[in-house]
Coordinates of C-alpha atoms and ligand atoms in Angstrom, one line a residue:
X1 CA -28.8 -11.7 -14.8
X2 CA -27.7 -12.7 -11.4
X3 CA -28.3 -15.7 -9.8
X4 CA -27.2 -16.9 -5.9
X5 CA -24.7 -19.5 -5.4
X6 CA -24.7 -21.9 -2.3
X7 CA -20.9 -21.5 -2.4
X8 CA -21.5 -17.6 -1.8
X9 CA -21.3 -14.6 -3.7
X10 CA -18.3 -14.8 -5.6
X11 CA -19.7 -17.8 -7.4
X12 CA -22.6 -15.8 -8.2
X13 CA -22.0 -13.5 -11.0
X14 CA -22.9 -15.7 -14.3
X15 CA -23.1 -13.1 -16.6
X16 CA -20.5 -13.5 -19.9
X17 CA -20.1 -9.5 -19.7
X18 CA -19.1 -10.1 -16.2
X19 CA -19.5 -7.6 -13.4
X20 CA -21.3 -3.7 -14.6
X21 CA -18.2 -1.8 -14.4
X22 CA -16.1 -4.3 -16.6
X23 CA -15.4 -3.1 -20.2
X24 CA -15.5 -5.6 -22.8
X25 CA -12.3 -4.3 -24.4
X26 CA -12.7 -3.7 -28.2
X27 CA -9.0 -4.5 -28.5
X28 CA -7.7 -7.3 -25.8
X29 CA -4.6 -6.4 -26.6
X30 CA -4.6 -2.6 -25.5
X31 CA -3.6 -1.2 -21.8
X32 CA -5.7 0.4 -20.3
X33 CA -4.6 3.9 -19.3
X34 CA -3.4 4.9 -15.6
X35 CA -2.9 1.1 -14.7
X36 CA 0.6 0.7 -15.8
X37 CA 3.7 2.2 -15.0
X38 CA 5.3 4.5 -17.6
X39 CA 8.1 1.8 -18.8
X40 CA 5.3 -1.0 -19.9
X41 CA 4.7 -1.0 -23.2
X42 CA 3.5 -3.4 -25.8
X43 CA 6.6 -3.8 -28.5
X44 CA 5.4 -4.3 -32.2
X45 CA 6.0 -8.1 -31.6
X46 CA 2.5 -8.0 -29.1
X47 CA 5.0 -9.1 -26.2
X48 CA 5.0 -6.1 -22.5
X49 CA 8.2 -4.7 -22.2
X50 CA 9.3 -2.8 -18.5
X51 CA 11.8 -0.4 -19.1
X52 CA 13.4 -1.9 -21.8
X53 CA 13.1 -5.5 -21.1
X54 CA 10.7 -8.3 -22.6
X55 CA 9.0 -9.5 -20.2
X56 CA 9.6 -13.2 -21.7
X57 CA 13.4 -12.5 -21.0
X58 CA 12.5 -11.5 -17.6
X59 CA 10.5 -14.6 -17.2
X60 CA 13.2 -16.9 -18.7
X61 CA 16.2 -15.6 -16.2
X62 CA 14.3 -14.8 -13.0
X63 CA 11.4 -17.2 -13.0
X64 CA 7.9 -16.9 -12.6
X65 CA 6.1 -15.5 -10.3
X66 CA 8.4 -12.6 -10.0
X67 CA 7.3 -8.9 -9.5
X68 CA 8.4 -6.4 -11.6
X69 CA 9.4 -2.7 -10.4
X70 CA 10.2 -0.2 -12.6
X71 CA 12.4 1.9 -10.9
X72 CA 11.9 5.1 -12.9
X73 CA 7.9 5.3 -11.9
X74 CA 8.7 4.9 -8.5
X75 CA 11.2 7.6 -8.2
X76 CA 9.5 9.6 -10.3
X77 CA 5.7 9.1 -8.1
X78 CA 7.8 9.8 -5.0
X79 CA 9.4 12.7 -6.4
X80 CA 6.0 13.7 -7.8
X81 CA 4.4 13.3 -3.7
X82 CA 7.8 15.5 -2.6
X83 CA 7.2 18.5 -5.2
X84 CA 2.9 19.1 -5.1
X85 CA 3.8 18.6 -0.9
X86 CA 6.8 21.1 -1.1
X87 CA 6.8 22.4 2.4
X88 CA 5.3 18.9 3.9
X89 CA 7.7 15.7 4.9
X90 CA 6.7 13.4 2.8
X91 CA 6.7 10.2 4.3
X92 CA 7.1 6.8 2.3
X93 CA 5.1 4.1 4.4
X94 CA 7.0 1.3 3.7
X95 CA 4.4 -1.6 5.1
X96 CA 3.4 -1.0 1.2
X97 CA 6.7 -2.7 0.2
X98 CA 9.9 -2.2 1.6
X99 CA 13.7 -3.0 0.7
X100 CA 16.6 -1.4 1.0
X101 CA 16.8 -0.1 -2.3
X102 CA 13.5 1.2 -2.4
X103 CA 14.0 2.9 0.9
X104 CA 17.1 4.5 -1.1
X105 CA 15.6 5.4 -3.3
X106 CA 12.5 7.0 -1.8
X107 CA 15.0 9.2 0.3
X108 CA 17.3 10.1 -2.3
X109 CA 14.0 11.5 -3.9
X110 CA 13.4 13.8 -0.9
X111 CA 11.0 11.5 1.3
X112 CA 11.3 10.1 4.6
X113 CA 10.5 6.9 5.6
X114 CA 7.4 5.6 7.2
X115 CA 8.2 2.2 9.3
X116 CA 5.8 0.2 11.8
X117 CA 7.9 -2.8 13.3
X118 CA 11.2 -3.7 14.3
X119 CA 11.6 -5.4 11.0
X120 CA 10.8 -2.5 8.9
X121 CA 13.3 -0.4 11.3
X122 CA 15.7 -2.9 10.5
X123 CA 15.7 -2.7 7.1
X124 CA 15.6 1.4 6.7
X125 CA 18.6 1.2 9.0
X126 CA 20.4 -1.5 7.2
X127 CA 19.9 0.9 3.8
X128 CA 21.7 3.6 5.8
X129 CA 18.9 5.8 6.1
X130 CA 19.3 8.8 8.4
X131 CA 17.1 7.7 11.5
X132 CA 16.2 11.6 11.5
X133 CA 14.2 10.8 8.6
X134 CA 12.3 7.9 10.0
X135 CA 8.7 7.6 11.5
X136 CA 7.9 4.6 14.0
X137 CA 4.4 3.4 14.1
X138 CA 2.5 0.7 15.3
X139 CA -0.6 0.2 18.0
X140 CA 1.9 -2.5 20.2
X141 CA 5.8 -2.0 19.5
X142 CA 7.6 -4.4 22.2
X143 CA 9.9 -2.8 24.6
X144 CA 12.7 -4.1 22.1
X145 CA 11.1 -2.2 19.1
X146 CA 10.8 1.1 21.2
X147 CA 14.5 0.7 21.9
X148 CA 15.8 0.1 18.8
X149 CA 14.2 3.7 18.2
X150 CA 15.3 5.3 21.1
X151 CA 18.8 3.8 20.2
X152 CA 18.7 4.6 16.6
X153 CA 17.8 7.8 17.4
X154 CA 14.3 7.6 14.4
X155 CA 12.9 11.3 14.1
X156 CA 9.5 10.4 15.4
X157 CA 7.6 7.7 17.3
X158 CA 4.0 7.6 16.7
X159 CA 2.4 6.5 20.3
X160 CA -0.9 4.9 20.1
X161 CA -2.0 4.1 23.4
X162 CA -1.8 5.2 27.3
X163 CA 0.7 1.9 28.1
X164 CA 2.9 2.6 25.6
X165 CA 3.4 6.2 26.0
X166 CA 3.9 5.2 29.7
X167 CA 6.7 2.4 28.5
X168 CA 7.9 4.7 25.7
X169 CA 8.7 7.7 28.6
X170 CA 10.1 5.3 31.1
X171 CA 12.7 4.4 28.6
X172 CA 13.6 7.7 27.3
X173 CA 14.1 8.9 31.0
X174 CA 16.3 5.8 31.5
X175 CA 18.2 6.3 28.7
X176 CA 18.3 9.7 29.5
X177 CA 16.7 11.5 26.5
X178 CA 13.4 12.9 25.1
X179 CA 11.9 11.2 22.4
X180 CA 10.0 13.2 19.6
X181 CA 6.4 12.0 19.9
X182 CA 3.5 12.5 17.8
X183 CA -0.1 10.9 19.7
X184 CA -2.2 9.3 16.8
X185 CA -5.7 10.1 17.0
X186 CA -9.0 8.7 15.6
X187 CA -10.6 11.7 13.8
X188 CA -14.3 9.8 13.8
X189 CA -13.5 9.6 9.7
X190 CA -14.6 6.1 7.8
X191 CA -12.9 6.7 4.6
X192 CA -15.2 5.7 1.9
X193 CA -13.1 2.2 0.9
X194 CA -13.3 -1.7 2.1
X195 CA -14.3 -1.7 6.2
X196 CA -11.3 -3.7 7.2
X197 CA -8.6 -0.8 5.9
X198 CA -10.8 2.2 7.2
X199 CA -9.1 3.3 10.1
X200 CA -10.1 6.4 11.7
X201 CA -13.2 5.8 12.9
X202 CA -14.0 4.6 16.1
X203 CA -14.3 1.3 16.6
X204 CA -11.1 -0.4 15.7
X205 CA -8.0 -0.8 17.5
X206 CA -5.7 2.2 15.8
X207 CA -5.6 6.0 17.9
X208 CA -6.7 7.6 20.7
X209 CA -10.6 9.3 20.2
X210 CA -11.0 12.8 20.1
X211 CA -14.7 12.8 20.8
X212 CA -14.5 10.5 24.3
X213 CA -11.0 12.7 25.5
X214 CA -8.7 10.0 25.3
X215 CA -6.3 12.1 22.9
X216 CA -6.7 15.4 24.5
X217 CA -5.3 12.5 27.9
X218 CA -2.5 11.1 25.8
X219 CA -1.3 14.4 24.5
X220 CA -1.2 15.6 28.5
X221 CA 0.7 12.5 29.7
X222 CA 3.0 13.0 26.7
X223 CA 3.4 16.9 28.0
X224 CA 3.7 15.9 31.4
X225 CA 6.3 13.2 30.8
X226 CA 10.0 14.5 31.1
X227 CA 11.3 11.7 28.7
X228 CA 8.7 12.9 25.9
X229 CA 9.6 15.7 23.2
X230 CA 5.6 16.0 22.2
X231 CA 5.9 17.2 18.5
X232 CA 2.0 17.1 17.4
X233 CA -0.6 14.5 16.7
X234 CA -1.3 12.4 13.6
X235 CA -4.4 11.0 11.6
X236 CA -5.0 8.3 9.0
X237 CA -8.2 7.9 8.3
X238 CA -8.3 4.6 5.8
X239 CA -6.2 3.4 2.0
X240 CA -7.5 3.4 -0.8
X241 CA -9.4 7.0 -0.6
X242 CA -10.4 9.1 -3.7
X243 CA -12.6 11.9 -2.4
X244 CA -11.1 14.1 -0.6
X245 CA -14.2 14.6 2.0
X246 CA -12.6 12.4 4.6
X247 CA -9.0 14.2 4.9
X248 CA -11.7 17.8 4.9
X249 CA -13.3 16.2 8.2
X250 CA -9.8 14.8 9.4
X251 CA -8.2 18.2 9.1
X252 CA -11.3 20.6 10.6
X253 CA -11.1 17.5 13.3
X254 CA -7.7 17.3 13.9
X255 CA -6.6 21.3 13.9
X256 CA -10.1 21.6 15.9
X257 CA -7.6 19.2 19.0
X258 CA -4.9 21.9 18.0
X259 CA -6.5 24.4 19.0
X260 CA -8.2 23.0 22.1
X261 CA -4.9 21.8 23.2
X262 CA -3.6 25.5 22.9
X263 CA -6.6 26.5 24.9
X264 CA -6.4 24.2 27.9
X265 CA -2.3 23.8 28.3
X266 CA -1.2 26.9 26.6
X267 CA 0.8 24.9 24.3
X268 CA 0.4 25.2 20.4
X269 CA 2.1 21.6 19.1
X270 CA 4.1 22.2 16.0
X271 CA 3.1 19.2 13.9
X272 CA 0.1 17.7 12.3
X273 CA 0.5 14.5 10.1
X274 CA -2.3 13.2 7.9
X275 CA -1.2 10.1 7.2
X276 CA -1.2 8.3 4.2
X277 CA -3.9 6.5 2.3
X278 CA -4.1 7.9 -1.5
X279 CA -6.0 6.1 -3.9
X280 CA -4.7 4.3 -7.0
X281 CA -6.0 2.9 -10.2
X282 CA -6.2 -1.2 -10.1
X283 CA -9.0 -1.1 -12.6
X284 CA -11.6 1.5 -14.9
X285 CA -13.3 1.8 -11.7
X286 CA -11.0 4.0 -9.9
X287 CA -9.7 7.2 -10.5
X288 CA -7.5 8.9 -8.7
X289 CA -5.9 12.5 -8.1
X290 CA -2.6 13.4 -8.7
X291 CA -0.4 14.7 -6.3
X292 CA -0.3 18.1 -6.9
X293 CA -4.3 18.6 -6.7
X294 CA -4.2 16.6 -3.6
X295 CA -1.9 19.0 -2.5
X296 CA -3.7 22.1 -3.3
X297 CA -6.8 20.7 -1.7
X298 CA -5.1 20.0 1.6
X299 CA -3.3 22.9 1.9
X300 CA -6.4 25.0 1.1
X301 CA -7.9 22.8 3.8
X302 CA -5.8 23.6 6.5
X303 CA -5.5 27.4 5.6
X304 CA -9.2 27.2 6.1
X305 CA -8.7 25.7 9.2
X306 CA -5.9 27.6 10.8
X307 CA -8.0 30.7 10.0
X308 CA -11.2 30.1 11.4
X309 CA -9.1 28.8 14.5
X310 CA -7.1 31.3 14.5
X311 CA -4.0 29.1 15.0
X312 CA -0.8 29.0 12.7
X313 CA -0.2 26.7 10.1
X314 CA 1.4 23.6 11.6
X315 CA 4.4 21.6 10.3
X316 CA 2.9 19.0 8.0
X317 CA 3.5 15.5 6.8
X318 CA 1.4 12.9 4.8
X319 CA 2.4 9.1 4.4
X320 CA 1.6 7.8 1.0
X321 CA 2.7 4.2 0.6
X322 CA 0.5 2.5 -2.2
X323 CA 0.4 6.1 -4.7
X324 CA 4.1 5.4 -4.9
X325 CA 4.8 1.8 -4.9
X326 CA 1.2 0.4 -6.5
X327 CA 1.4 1.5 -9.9
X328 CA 5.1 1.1 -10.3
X329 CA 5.1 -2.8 -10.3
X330 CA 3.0 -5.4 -12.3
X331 CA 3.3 -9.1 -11.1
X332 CA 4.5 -11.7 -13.7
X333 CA 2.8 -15.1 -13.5
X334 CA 2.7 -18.1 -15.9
X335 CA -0.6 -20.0 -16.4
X336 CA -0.4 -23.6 -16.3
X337 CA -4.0 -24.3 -16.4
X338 CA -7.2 -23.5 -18.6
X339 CA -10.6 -24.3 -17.7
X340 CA -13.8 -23.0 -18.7
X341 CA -16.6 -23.5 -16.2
X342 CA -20.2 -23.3 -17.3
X343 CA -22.2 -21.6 -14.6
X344 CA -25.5 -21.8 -13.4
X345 CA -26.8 -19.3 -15.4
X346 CA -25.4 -21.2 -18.8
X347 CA -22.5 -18.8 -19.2
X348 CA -18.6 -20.1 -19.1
X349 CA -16.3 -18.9 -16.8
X350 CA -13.0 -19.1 -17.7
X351 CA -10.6 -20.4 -15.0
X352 CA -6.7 -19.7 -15.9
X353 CA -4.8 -20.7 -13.2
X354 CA -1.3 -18.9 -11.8
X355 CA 2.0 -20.1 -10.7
X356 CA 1.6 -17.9 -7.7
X357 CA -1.8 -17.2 -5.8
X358 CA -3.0 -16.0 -2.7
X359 CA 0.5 -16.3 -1.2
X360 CA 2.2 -13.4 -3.2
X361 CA -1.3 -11.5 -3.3
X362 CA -3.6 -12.0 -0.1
X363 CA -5.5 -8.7 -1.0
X364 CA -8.1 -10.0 -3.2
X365 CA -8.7 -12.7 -0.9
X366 CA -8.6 -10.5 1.9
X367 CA -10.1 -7.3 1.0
X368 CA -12.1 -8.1 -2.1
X369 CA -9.9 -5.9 -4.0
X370 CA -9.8 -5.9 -8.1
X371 CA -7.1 -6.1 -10.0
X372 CA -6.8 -6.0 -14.1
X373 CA -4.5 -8.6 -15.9
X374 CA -2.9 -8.7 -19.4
X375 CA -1.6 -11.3 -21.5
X376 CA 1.9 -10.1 -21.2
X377 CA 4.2 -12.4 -23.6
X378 CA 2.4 -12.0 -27.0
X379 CA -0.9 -10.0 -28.5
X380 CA -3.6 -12.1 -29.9
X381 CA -6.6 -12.2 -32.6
X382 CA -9.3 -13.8 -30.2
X383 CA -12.3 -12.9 -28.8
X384 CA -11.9 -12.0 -25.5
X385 CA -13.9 -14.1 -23.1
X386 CA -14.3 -13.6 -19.5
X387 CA -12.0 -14.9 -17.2
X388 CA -10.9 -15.2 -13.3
X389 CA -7.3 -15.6 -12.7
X390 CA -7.0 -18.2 -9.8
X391 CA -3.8 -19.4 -8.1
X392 CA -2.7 -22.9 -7.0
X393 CA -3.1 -22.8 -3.5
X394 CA -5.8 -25.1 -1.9
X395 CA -8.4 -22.5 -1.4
X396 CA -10.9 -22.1 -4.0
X397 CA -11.1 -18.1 -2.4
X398 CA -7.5 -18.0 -4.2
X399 CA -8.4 -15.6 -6.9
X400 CA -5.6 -13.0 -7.8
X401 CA -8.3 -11.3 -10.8
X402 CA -12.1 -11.6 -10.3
X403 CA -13.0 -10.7 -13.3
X404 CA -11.0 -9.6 -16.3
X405 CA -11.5 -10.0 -20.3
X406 CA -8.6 -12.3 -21.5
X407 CA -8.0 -13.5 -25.4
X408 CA -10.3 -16.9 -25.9
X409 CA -6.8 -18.6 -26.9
X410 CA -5.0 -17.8 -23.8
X411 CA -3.2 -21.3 -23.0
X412 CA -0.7 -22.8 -21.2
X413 CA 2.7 -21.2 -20.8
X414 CA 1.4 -17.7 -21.6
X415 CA 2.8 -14.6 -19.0
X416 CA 0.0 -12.8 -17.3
X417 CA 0.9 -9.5 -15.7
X418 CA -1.1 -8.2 -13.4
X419 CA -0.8 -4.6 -12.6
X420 CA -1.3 -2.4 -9.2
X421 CA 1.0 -5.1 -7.8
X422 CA 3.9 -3.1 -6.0
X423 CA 2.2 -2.5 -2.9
X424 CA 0.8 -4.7 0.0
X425 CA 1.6 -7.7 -2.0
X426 CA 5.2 -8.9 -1.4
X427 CA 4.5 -7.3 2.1
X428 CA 2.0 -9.1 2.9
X429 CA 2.8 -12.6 1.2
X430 CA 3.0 -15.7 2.9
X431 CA 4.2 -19.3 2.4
X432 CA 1.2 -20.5 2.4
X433 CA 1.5 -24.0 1.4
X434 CA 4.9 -24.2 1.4
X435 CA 5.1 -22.2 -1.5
X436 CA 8.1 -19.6 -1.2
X437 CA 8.0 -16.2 -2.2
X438 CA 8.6 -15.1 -5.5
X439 CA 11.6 -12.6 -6.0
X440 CA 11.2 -8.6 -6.5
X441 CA 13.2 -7.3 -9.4
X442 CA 14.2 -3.9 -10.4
X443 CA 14.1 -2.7 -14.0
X444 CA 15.6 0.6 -15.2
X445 CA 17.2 1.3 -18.7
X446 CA 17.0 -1.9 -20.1
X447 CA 18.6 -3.4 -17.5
X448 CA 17.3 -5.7 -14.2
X449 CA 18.4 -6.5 -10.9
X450 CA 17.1 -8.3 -8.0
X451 CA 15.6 -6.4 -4.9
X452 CA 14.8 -9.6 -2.9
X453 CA 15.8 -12.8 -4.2
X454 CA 13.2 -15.8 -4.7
X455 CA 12.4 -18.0 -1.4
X456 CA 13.6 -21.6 -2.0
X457 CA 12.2 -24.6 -0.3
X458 CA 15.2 -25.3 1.5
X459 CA 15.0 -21.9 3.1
X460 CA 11.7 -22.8 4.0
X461 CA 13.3 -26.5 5.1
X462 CA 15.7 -24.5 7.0
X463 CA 13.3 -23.0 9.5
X464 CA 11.6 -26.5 10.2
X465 CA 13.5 -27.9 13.2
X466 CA 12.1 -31.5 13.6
Ligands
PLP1 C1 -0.4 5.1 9.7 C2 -0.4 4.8 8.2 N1 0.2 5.6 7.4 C3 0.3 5.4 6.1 C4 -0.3 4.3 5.5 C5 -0.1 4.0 4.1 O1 -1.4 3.9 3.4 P1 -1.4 3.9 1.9 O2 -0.4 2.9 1.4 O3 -2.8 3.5 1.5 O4 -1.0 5.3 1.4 C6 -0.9 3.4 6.4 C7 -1.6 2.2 5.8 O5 -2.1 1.3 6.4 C8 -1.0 3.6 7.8 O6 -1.6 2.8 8.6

């Protein structure tokens, strides 16, 4: 039964078996499959352990909230990306989540490194990444970003509009070299995922069109420009994508500007990169592909392509960020508050409220995503009832996990962990009510270590100037 809510939709839902797609679990305790990464288990004592370590322990020395990598599913997902793509440059966007380790990391597993500010530059640089192996996106880079690339010497700048491949030539020239371009281009796709991270089709701010002849423009201003190496052009089409229909369009779309480009300058660009944008599991509703059938279909996609076209096969990169660093971090919280709510409808809602919120995890605030969540520091006999797992920011849209089934004794002082959390969650927190940001800790062989440290207030009262 559903029933409407004056304070919207999200109120809405008053049913105890919660949304269709949620499973009541016949054992709360259990992990679901495909959520997790490989080092979380549940030790005979009920309590998660990553790699070796109780999670309690974890809680006890670094705090809570704190996110969790296990550093052995993330080398192992971008190793994974770097064999099914053998052949391709695998790119690691690191807006997903980015330090220095993990951009070690990443590249000591054979990717490159996908970056989109200044910031992000900084960082790859600062881990002593080879700026060969670095990408530079971004629809506005300043003047100062584009010459922090053209000093660092980054293997490709992605140019997204007319003024900035205009700034980004006048530079080069000045500084007297050629900078490898790639022209990004809107391929008309709308990946089937949430409307405000589809980006390829047209109405948004990302690309240049193919259909109105702005990239067939960009890629001759590029060729006519003396301080532009143009390399190729590049597509991403939307996050979060599980059928591969979108990236069938993109390529037939994208080698389709190839080929027209061959026809009308008599130039056949070398590159083609897809972008990123690989789905992963943050609850039973998703399911997605592993690498190496991704792989297969793509390549069998642009032999297709380079066929009918008659073109050869280009140079080819993708950019996964969240299909490496997703899965391979769960976020640790500590509830401090129970309440059951009866709705309108006479069911309960069970409210358990976070140590963290919308500030370490904007997405399902933002996007509507799902997550799952787990009691993490014990297994329990209860019934599972349903619950939402809210934050403490003042926001009542602060909801970390819509809807998930949670042991009718969960309590005060009990770990959640909340899985799915590794990407486009510490990069995209905020201090939202002068909360700082937890710290990102590393697990591997029983041992941890601290990525990024926890934000303290002072470093917040540090910024504050009055
Ligand atoms: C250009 C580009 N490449 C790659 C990505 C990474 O996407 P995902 O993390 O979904 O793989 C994004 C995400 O916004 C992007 O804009």
């Amino acid at each position: 039964m559903s029933h409407t809510h004056v304070a919207g939709a999200i109120h809405a839902d008053v049913s105890v078996s919660g949304p269709g797609w949620l499973r009541r679990p016949t054992d709360v305790n259990a992990l679901v499959d495909g959520l997790w990464s490989s080092g979380v288990r549940r030790r005979p004592d009920g309590e998660l352990e990553v790699a070796g370590v109780p999670v309690t322990a974890l809680a006890a020395e670094v705090g809570t909230p704190a996110y969790v990598f296990d550093e052995a599913d993330l080398r192992e997902r971008a190793r994974g990306f770097a064999e099914a793509f053998a052949g391709w440059r695998v790119y690691y966007a690191g807006k997903s989540f980015l330090s220095k380790d993990v951009a070690r990391w990443v590249v000591e597993e054979g990717l490159y490194l996908d970056v989109c500010t200044g910031g992000e530059l900084a960082v790859a640089l600062a881990a002593g990444i080879d700026p060969a192996r670095i990408g530079f996106h971004g629809n506005n880079k300043s003047l100062a970003e584009l010459q922090a690339a053209l000093e660092a010497g980054v293997g490709r700048i992605i140019v997204d509009s007319f003024i900035e491949i205009a700034r980004l030539a006048e530079l080069a020239a000045a500084r007297g070299v050629q900078a490898p371009v790639l022209v990004r281009v809107t391929a008309g796709v709308e990946a089937h995922t949430h409307e405000y991270i589809a980006t390829a089709h047209e109405d948004q701010k990302f690309g240049f069109s193919i259909v109105t002849g702005d990239a067939m423009r960009a890629v001759e201003e590029c060729l006519g420009a003396p301080g532009i190496d143009l390399r190729g052009i590049h597509s991403h089409i939307g996050s979060q994508i599980f059928e591969t229909a979108g990236f069938e369009v993109a390529v037939r779309r994208t080698i389709g500007l190839l080929a027209a480009i061959a026809e009308r300058t008599g130039q056949i660009l070398p590159e083609l990169d897809l972008g990123g944008g690989f789905g992963i599991a943050y609850t039973t509703l998703d399911d997605p592909r592993p690498a190496a059938e991704l792989a297969e279909h793509l390549n069998a996609m642009v032999e297709a392509e380079c066929r009918s076209t008659g073109l050869p096969r280009p140079e080819l990169s993708i950019e996964p960020g969240r299909a490496i660093s997703g899965p391979a971090a769960l976020m640790l919280y500590e509830v401090g508050t129970v309440k059951p709510v009866v709705l309108a409808g006479g069911g309960v809602r069970t409210y358990v409220s976070v140590d963290g919120g919308m500030s370490d995890n904007i997405r399902t605030a933002l996007y509507a995503a799902e997550y799952s969540a787990t009691v993490a520091n014990r297994a329990s006999d209860a019934a599972p009832v349903l619950c939402r797992v809210v934050g403490k920011h003042c926001e009542s849209g602060d909801i970390v996990v819509r809807d998930e089934f949670l042991p009718g004794d969960i309590a005060p002082g009990d770990l959640i962990a909340v899985p799915g959390a590794g990407a486009y969650a510490r990069s995209m927190a905020s201090n939202y009510n002068h909360v700082p940001r937890p710290p990102v800790v590393a697990v591997a062989d029983g041992r941890w270590r601290t990525l990024l440290r926890r934000e303290t207030v002072d470093d917040l009262l540090a910024l504050d100037m009055g």
